[in-house]
GROMACS .gro file of C-alpha atoms in nm:
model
  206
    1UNK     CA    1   0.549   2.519   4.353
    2UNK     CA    2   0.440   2.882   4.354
    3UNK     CA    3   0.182   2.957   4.066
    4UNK     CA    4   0.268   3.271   3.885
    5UNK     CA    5   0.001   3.571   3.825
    6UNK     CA    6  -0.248   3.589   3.607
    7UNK     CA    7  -0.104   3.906   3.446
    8UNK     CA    8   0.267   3.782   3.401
    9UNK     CA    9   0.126   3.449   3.224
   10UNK     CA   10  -0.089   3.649   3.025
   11UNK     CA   11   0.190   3.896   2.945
   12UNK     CA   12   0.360   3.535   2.888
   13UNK     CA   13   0.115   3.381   2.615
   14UNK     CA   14   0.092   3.732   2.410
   15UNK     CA   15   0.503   3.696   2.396
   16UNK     CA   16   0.471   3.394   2.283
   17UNK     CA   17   0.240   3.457   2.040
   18UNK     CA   18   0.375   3.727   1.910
   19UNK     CA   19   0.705   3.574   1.867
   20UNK     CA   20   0.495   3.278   1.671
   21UNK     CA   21   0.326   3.531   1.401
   22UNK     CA   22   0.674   3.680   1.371
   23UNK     CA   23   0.823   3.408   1.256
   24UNK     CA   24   0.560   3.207   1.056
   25UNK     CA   25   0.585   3.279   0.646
   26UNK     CA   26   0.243   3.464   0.523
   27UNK     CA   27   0.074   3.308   0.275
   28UNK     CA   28   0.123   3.411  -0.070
   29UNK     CA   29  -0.161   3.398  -0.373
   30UNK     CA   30  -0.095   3.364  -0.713
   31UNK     CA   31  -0.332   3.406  -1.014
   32UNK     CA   32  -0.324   3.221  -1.329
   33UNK     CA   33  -0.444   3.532  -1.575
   34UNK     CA   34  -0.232   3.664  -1.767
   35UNK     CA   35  -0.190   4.012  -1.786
   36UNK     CA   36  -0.387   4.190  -2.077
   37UNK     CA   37  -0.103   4.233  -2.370
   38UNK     CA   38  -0.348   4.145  -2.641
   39UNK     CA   39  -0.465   4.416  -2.869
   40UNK     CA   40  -0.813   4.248  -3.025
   41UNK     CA   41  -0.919   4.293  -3.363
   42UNK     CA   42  -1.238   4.523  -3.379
   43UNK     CA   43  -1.523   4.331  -3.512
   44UNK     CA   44  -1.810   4.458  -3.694
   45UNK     CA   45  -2.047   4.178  -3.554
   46UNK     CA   46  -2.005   4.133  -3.187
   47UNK     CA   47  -1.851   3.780  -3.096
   48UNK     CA   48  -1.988   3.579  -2.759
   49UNK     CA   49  -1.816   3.291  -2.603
   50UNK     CA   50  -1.926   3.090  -2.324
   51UNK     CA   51  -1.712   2.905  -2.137
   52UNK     CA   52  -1.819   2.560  -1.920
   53UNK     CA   53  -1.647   2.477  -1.598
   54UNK     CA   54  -1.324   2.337  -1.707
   55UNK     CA   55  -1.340   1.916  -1.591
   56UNK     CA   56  -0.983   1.947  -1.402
   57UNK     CA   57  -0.829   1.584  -1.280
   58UNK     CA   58  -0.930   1.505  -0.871
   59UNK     CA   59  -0.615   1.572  -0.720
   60UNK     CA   60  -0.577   1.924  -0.907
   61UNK     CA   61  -0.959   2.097  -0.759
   62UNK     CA   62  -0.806   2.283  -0.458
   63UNK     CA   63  -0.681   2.621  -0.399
   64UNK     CA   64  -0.314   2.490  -0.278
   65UNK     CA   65  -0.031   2.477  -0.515
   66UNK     CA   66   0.028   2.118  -0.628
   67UNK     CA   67   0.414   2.062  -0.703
   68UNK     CA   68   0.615   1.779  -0.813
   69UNK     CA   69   1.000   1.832  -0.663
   70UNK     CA   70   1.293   1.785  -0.825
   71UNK     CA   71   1.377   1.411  -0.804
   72UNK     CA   72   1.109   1.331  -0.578
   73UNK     CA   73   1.073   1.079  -0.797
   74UNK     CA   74   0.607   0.976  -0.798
   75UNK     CA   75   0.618   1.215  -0.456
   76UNK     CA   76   0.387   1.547  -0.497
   77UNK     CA   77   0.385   1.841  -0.223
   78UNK     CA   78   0.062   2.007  -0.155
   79UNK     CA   79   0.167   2.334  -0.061
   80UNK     CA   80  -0.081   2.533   0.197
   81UNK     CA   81   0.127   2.836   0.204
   82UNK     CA   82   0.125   2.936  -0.165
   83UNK     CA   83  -0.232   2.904  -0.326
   84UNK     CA   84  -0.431   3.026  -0.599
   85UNK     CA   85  -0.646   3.321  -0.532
   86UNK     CA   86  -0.924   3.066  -0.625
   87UNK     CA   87  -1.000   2.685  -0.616
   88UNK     CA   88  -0.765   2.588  -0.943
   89UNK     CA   89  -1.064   2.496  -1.138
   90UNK     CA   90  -1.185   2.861  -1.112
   91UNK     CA   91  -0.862   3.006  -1.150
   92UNK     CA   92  -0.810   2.840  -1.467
   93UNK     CA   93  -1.191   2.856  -1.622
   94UNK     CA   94  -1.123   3.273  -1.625
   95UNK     CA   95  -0.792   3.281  -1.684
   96UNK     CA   96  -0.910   3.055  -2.022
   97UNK     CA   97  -1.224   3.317  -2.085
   98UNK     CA   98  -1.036   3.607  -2.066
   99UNK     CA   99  -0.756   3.494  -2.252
  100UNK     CA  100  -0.982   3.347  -2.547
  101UNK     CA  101  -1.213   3.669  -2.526
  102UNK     CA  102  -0.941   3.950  -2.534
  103UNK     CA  103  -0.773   3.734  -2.800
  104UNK     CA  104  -1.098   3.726  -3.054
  105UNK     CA  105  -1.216   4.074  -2.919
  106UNK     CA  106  -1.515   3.866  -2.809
  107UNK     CA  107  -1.743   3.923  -2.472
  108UNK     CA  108  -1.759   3.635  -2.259
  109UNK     CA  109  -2.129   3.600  -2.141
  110UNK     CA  110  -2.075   3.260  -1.928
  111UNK     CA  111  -2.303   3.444  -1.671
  112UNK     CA  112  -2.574   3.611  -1.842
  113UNK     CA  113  -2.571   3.934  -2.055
  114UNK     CA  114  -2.666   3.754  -2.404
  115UNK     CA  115  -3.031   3.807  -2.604
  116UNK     CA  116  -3.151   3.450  -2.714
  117UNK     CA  117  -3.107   3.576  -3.042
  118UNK     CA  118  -2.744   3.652  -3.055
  119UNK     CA  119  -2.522   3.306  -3.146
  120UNK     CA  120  -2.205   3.211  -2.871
  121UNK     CA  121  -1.941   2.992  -2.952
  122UNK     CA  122  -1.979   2.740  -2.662
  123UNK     CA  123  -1.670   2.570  -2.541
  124UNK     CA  124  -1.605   2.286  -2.321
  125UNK     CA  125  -1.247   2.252  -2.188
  126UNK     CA  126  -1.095   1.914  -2.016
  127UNK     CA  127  -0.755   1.927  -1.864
  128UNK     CA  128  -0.566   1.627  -1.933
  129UNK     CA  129  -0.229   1.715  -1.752
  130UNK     CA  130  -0.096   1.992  -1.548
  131UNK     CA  131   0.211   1.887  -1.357
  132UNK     CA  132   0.412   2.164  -1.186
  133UNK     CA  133   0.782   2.052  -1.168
  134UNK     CA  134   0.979   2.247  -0.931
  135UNK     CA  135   1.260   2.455  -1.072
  136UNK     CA  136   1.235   2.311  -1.405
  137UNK     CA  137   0.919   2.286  -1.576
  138UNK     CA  138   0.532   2.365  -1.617
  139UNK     CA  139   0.373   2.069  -1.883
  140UNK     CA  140  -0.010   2.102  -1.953
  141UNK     CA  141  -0.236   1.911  -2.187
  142UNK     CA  142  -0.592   1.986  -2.301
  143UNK     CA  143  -0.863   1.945  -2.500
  144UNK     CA  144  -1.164   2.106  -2.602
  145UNK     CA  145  -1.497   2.096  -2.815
  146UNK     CA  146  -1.616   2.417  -2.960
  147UNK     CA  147  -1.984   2.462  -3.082
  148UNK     CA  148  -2.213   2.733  -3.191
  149UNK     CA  149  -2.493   2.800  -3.042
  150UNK     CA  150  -2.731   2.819  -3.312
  151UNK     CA  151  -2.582   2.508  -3.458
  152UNK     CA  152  -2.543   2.119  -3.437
  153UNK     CA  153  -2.211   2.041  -3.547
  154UNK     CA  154  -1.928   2.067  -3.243
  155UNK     CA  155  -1.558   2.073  -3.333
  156UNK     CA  156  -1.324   1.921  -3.104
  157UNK     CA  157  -0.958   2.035  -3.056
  158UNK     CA  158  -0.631   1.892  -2.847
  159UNK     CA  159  -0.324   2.078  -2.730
  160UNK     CA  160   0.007   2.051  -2.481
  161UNK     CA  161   0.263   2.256  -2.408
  162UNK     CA  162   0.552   2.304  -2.164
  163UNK     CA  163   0.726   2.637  -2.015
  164UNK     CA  164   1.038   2.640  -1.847
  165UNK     CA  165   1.062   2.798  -1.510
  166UNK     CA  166   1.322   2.915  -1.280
  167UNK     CA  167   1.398   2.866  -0.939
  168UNK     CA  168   1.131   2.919  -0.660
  169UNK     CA  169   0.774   2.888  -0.667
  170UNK     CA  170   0.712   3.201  -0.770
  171UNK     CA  171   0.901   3.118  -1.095
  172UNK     CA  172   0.642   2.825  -1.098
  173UNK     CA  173   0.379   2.986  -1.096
  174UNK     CA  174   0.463   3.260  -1.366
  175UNK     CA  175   0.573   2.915  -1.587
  176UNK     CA  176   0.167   2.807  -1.525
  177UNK     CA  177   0.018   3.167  -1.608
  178UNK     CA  178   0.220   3.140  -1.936
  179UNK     CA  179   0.150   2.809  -2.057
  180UNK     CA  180  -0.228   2.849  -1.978
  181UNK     CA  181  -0.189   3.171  -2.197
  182UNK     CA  182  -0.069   2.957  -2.466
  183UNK     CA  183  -0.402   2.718  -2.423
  184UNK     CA  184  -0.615   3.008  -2.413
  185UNK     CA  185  -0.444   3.109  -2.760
  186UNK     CA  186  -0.485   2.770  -2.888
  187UNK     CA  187  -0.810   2.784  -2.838
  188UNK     CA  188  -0.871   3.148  -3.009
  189UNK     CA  189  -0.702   3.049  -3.296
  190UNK     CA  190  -0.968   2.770  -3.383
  191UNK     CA  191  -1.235   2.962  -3.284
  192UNK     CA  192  -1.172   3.215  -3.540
  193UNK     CA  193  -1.094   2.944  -3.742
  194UNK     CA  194  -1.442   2.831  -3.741
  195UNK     CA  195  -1.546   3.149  -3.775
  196UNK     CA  196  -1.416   3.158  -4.092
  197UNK     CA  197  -1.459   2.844  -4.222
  198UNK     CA  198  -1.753   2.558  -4.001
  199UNK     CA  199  -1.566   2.252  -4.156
  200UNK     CA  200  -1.201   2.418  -4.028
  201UNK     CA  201  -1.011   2.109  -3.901
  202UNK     CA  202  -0.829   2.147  -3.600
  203UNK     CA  203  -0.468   2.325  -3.561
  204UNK     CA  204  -0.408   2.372  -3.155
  205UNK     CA  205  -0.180   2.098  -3.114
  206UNK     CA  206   0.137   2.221  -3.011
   0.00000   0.00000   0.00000
């Protein structure tokens, strides 16, 4: 059997690959944030918030898009080729701060930027549920204690929601960005709640 030359087989294995990245589907990333359609309320007194790492169930902490299918029935799909532009638990903590911040005109100083003496609302989000039904539905559940700072009482808060979605996961993923919106809001809302009033009772569940 006559062994062809180097140069055809290497002319050989660029075809090939070429012909492999040509038909392989690029990745696609998808972001949780919502984009910025919330005019906040100018505040004579500057509001903080800080924002813990949001405690996210097991099978949720990864970057790939987690999706139930259509009458698969207890069957999930991990999906490698459509992620989150960061691990979901990041993803969601700042889609949450920004959403809660541009909602109370507040400045979210998670990472540093606040004098001792200034008060933050501290808040500590745990998501319950967040089940990504393909073609049909986003349903999320949370809950959440908020405390001041410069005080001893906390507040604690529940809330779930569900968007409807089209078909495709890009509808999917738009149906996630908008029902994490709606947390975000739920949140707000008792914030300035307790702004207002310490004792406020709670009024995020949807």
């Amino acid at each position: 059997m006559k062994r062809l030359p180097r140069t055809l087989l290497g002319a050989l294995a660029l075809s090939l690959l070429a012909a492999g990245c040509a038909t392989s589907t690029p990745d696609r990333y998808y972001t949780l944030a919502a984009p910025a359609d919330v005019v906040p309320v100018p505040s004579a007194t500057p509001v903080f918030i800080e924002l813990a790492p949001v405690a996210v169930p097991e099978r949720l902490a990864r970057p790939q898009m987690l999706v139930q299918r259509t009458g698969g029935g207890a069957q999930v799909a991990v999906l490698e080729q459509h992620r989150w532009s960061a691990s979901f638990e990041n993803e969601l903590r700042d889609a949450l701060a920004a959403g809660i911040a541009s909602r109370l005109g507040a400045i979210d100083v998670t990472k540093g930027g606040r004098q001792p003496s200034q008060p933050a609302w501290r808040i500590a989000v745990q998501l319950q549920r967040f089940d990504a039904i393909e073609d049909t539905r986003v349903d999320a559940a949370f809950s959440w204690t908020v405390r001041r700072s410069d005080a001893e009482r906390s507040a604690t808060c529940q809330w779930s929601g569900s968007e409807s979605v089209g078909q495709g996961i890009d509808a999917l993923a738009l149906g996630a960005q908008r029902v994490t919106a709606q947390a975000a809001q739920a949140i707000a809302r008792q914030v300035a709640a307790l702004q207002s009033d310490p004792a406020a009772v709670c009024r995020g569940a949807g």
